[in-house]
PDB file of C-alpha atoms in Angstrom:
ATOM      1  CA  UNK A   1     -67.434  27.490 -72.930  1.00  0.00           C
ATOM      2  CA  UNK A   2     -65.509  25.332 -75.359  1.00  0.00           C
ATOM      3  CA  UNK A   3     -62.177  23.559 -75.313  1.00  0.00           C
ATOM      4  CA  UNK A   4     -60.321  23.270 -78.582  1.00  0.00           C
ATOM      5  CA  UNK A   5     -57.613  20.637 -78.734  1.00  0.00           C
ATOM      6  CA  UNK A   6     -55.053  20.716 -81.518  1.00  0.00           C
ATOM      7  CA  UNK A   7     -51.566  19.635 -82.437  1.00  0.00           C
ATOM      8  CA  UNK A   8     -51.956  15.941 -83.073  1.00  0.00           C
ATOM      9  CA  UNK A   9     -50.519  14.202 -86.091  1.00  0.00           C
ATOM     10  CA  UNK A  10     -48.306  11.473 -87.421  1.00  0.00           C
ATOM     11  CA  UNK A  11     -44.735  11.320 -86.190  1.00  0.00           C
ATOM     12  CA  UNK A  12     -41.942   8.780 -86.211  1.00  0.00           C
ATOM     13  CA  UNK A  13     -40.786   7.119 -83.026  1.00  0.00           C
ATOM     14  CA  UNK A  14     -38.426   9.402 -81.176  1.00  0.00           C
ATOM     15  CA  UNK A  15     -40.118  12.497 -82.510  1.00  0.00           C
ATOM     16  CA  UNK A  16     -42.032  15.244 -80.759  1.00  0.00           C
ATOM     17  CA  UNK A  17     -45.433  16.854 -80.852  1.00  0.00           C
ATOM     18  CA  UNK A  18     -47.019  19.655 -78.863  1.00  0.00           C
ATOM     19  CA  UNK A  19     -50.715  19.505 -78.124  1.00  0.00           C
ATOM     20  CA  UNK A  20     -52.700  22.590 -77.206  1.00  0.00           C
ATOM     21  CA  UNK A  21     -55.971  22.887 -75.323  1.00  0.00           C
ATOM     22  CA  UNK A  22     -57.504  26.330 -75.610  1.00  0.00           C
ATOM     23  CA  UNK A  23     -60.594  27.471 -73.754  1.00  0.00           C
ATOM     24  CA  UNK A  24     -62.967  30.044 -75.169  1.00  0.00           C
ATOM     25  CA  UNK A  25     -66.157  31.673 -73.990  1.00  0.00           C
ATOM     26  CA  UNK A  26     -67.140  33.550 -70.869  1.00  0.00           C
ATOM     27  CA  UNK A  27     -64.269  32.243 -68.819  1.00  0.00           C
ATOM     28  CA  UNK A  28     -63.234  33.642 -65.484  1.00  0.00           C
ATOM     29  CA  UNK A  29     -60.515  31.047 -64.959  1.00  0.00           C
ATOM     30  CA  UNK A  30     -59.269  27.628 -66.020  1.00  0.00           C
ATOM     31  CA  UNK A  31     -58.522  25.619 -62.936  1.00  0.00           C
ATOM     32  CA  UNK A  32     -57.141  22.087 -63.056  1.00  0.00           C
ATOM     33  CA  UNK A  33     -56.614  20.789 -66.571  1.00  0.00           C
ATOM     34  CA  UNK A  34     -55.840  17.230 -67.574  1.00  0.00           C
ATOM     35  CA  UNK A  35     -54.873  15.373 -70.699  1.00  0.00           C
ATOM     36  CA  UNK A  36     -56.270  11.902 -71.246  1.00  0.00           C
ATOM     37  CA  UNK A  37     -55.674   9.403 -73.996  1.00  0.00           C
ATOM     38  CA  UNK A  38     -57.436   6.359 -75.279  1.00  0.00           C
ATOM     39  CA  UNK A  39     -56.022   3.820 -77.657  1.00  0.00           C
ATOM     40  CA  UNK A  40     -58.229   1.395 -79.588  1.00  0.00           C
ATOM     41  CA  UNK A  41     -59.386  -1.429 -77.358  1.00  0.00           C
ATOM     42  CA  UNK A  42     -57.938   0.165 -74.249  1.00  0.00           C
ATOM     43  CA  UNK A  43     -59.372   2.135 -71.373  1.00  0.00           C
ATOM     44  CA  UNK A  44     -58.985   5.879 -71.134  1.00  0.00           C
ATOM     45  CA  UNK A  45     -55.781   6.817 -69.347  1.00  0.00           C
ATOM     46  CA  UNK A  46     -54.892   9.971 -67.449  1.00  0.00           C
ATOM     47  CA  UNK A  47     -51.679  11.237 -68.996  1.00  0.00           C
ATOM     48  CA  UNK A  48     -50.940  14.471 -67.160  1.00  0.00           C
ATOM     49  CA  UNK A  49     -52.644  17.045 -64.995  1.00  0.00           C
ATOM     50  CA  UNK A  50     -51.797  20.598 -64.010  1.00  0.00           C
ATOM     51  CA  UNK A  51     -53.380  22.543 -61.177  1.00  0.00           C
ATOM     52  CA  UNK A  52     -54.335  26.186 -61.254  1.00  0.00           C
ATOM     53  CA  UNK A  53     -51.150  26.882 -59.358  1.00  0.00           C
ATOM     54  CA  UNK A  54     -48.978  24.972 -61.786  1.00  0.00           C
ATOM     55  CA  UNK A  55     -48.428  21.739 -59.864  1.00  0.00           C
ATOM     56  CA  UNK A  56     -48.152  18.769 -62.193  1.00  0.00           C
ATOM     57  CA  UNK A  57     -48.533  15.018 -62.133  1.00  0.00           C
ATOM     58  CA  UNK A  58     -47.864  12.454 -64.820  1.00  0.00           C
ATOM     59  CA  UNK A  59     -48.631   8.876 -65.627  1.00  0.00           C
ATOM     60  CA  UNK A  60     -45.599   6.697 -65.012  1.00  0.00           C
ATOM     61  CA  UNK A  61     -45.566   5.773 -68.688  1.00  0.00           C
ATOM     62  CA  UNK A  62     -44.850   9.358 -69.774  1.00  0.00           C
ATOM     63  CA  UNK A  63     -42.727  10.723 -66.933  1.00  0.00           C
ATOM     64  CA  UNK A  64     -39.562  12.298 -68.227  1.00  0.00           C
ATOM     65  CA  UNK A  65     -40.909  12.490 -71.778  1.00  0.00           C
ATOM     66  CA  UNK A  66     -44.050  14.628 -71.540  1.00  0.00           C
ATOM     67  CA  UNK A  67     -44.414  18.075 -70.020  1.00  0.00           C
ATOM     68  CA  UNK A  68     -47.694  19.797 -69.259  1.00  0.00           C
ATOM     69  CA  UNK A  69     -47.719  23.573 -68.949  1.00  0.00           C
ATOM     70  CA  UNK A  70     -50.170  26.424 -69.035  1.00  0.00           C
ATOM     71  CA  UNK A  71     -50.519  30.010 -70.193  1.00  0.00           C
ATOM     72  CA  UNK A  72     -53.245  31.511 -68.053  1.00  0.00           C
ATOM     73  CA  UNK A  73     -53.340  34.718 -70.079  1.00  0.00           C
ATOM     74  CA  UNK A  74     -54.305  32.666 -73.119  1.00  0.00           C
ATOM     75  CA  UNK A  75     -56.491  30.156 -71.252  1.00  0.00           C
ATOM     76  CA  UNK A  76     -54.392  27.474 -72.894  1.00  0.00           C
ATOM     77  CA  UNK A  77     -52.702  24.330 -71.642  1.00  0.00           C
ATOM     78  CA  UNK A  78     -49.977  22.538 -73.557  1.00  0.00           C
ATOM     79  CA  UNK A  79     -48.692  18.989 -73.607  1.00  0.00           C
ATOM     80  CA  UNK A  80     -45.167  18.762 -74.962  1.00  0.00           C
ATOM     81  CA  UNK A  81     -44.503  15.185 -75.968  1.00  0.00           C
ATOM     82  CA  UNK A  82     -40.909  14.141 -76.634  1.00  0.00           C
ATOM     83  CA  UNK A  83     -39.283  10.804 -77.364  1.00  0.00           C
ATOM     84  CA  UNK A  84     -42.580   9.495 -78.621  1.00  0.00           C
ATOM     85  CA  UNK A  85     -43.121   5.757 -78.785  1.00  0.00           C
ATOM     86  CA  UNK A  86     -45.576   3.703 -80.838  1.00  0.00           C
ATOM     87  CA  UNK A  87     -47.430   2.909 -77.619  1.00  0.00           C
ATOM     88  CA  UNK A  88     -48.224   6.614 -77.265  1.00  0.00           C
ATOM     89  CA  UNK A  89     -50.550   6.290 -80.237  1.00  0.00           C
ATOM     90  CA  UNK A  90     -54.032   7.264 -79.115  1.00  0.00           C
ATOM     91  CA  UNK A  91     -56.721   9.901 -79.259  1.00  0.00           C
ATOM     92  CA  UNK A  92     -55.801  12.618 -76.798  1.00  0.00           C
ATOM     93  CA  UNK A  93     -58.448  14.758 -75.115  1.00  0.00           C
ATOM     94  CA  UNK A  94     -58.220  17.568 -72.616  1.00  0.00           C
ATOM     95  CA  UNK A  95     -60.522  18.150 -69.699  1.00  0.00           C
ATOM     96  CA  UNK A  96     -60.699  21.352 -67.727  1.00  0.00           C
ATOM     97  CA  UNK A  97     -62.396  22.552 -64.608  1.00  0.00           C
ATOM     98  CA  UNK A  98     -63.589  25.987 -65.691  1.00  0.00           C
ATOM     99  CA  UNK A  99     -65.039  28.883 -63.745  1.00  0.00           C
ATOM    100  CA  UNK A 100     -67.173  31.150 -65.866  1.00  0.00           C
ATOM    101  CA  UNK A 101     -67.873  34.815 -65.362  1.00  0.00           C
ATOM    102  CA  UNK A 102     -70.974  34.043 -63.294  1.00  0.00           C
ATOM    103  CA  UNK A 103     -68.583  32.186 -60.949  1.00  0.00           C
ATOM    104  CA  UNK A 104     -70.150  28.825 -61.629  1.00  0.00           C
ATOM    105  CA  UNK A 105     -67.652  26.020 -62.179  1.00  0.00           C
ATOM    106  CA  UNK A 106     -67.969  22.892 -64.229  1.00  0.00           C
ATOM    107  CA  UNK A 107     -65.992  20.316 -66.160  1.00  0.00           C
ATOM    108  CA  UNK A 108     -65.518  20.693 -69.893  1.00  0.00           C
ATOM    109  CA  UNK A 109     -64.133  18.216 -72.426  1.00  0.00           C
ATOM    110  CA  UNK A 110     -62.384  19.115 -75.608  1.00  0.00           C
ATOM    111  CA  UNK A 111     -62.662  17.105 -78.780  1.00  0.00           C
ATOM    112  CA  UNK A 112     -60.022  14.485 -79.388  1.00  0.00           C
ATOM    113  CA  UNK A 113     -56.868  14.918 -81.387  1.00  0.00           C
ATOM    114  CA  UNK A 114     -55.224  11.874 -82.908  1.00  0.00           C
ATOM    115  CA  UNK A 115     -51.582  11.149 -82.196  1.00  0.00           C
ATOM    116  CA  UNK A 116     -50.013   8.385 -84.252  1.00  0.00           C
ATOM    117  CA  UNK A 117     -46.428   7.291 -83.698  1.00  0.00           C
ATOM    118  CA  UNK A 118     -44.912   5.057 -86.333  1.00  0.00           C
ATOM    119  CA  UNK A 119     -42.112   2.638 -85.569  1.00  0.00           C
TER     120      UNK A 119
END
């Protein structure tokens, strides 16, 4: 099972980006999925999380600006980021609790995608 994160880039403050986290392999289901970020010299921060049922939670710093959503048919989770600020600059990674076809479950990390917001 692999997670492929994409969608990062360079954007001006106030702009938008949409990150995607797509799971591939012998997947039975993606359960809870979270986006984390880590800026240079800072600790990793939980940005947003979505449950298998679609319940969401956000870090206070992104509430009202970021939206996490999922497409279960595509085994993909999205992070829509609006009104971006320079302090959103970081490497973003997704983490998913995945159940495979053998019904075993485990946590999988995607590779990071860089988001850079210029002022």
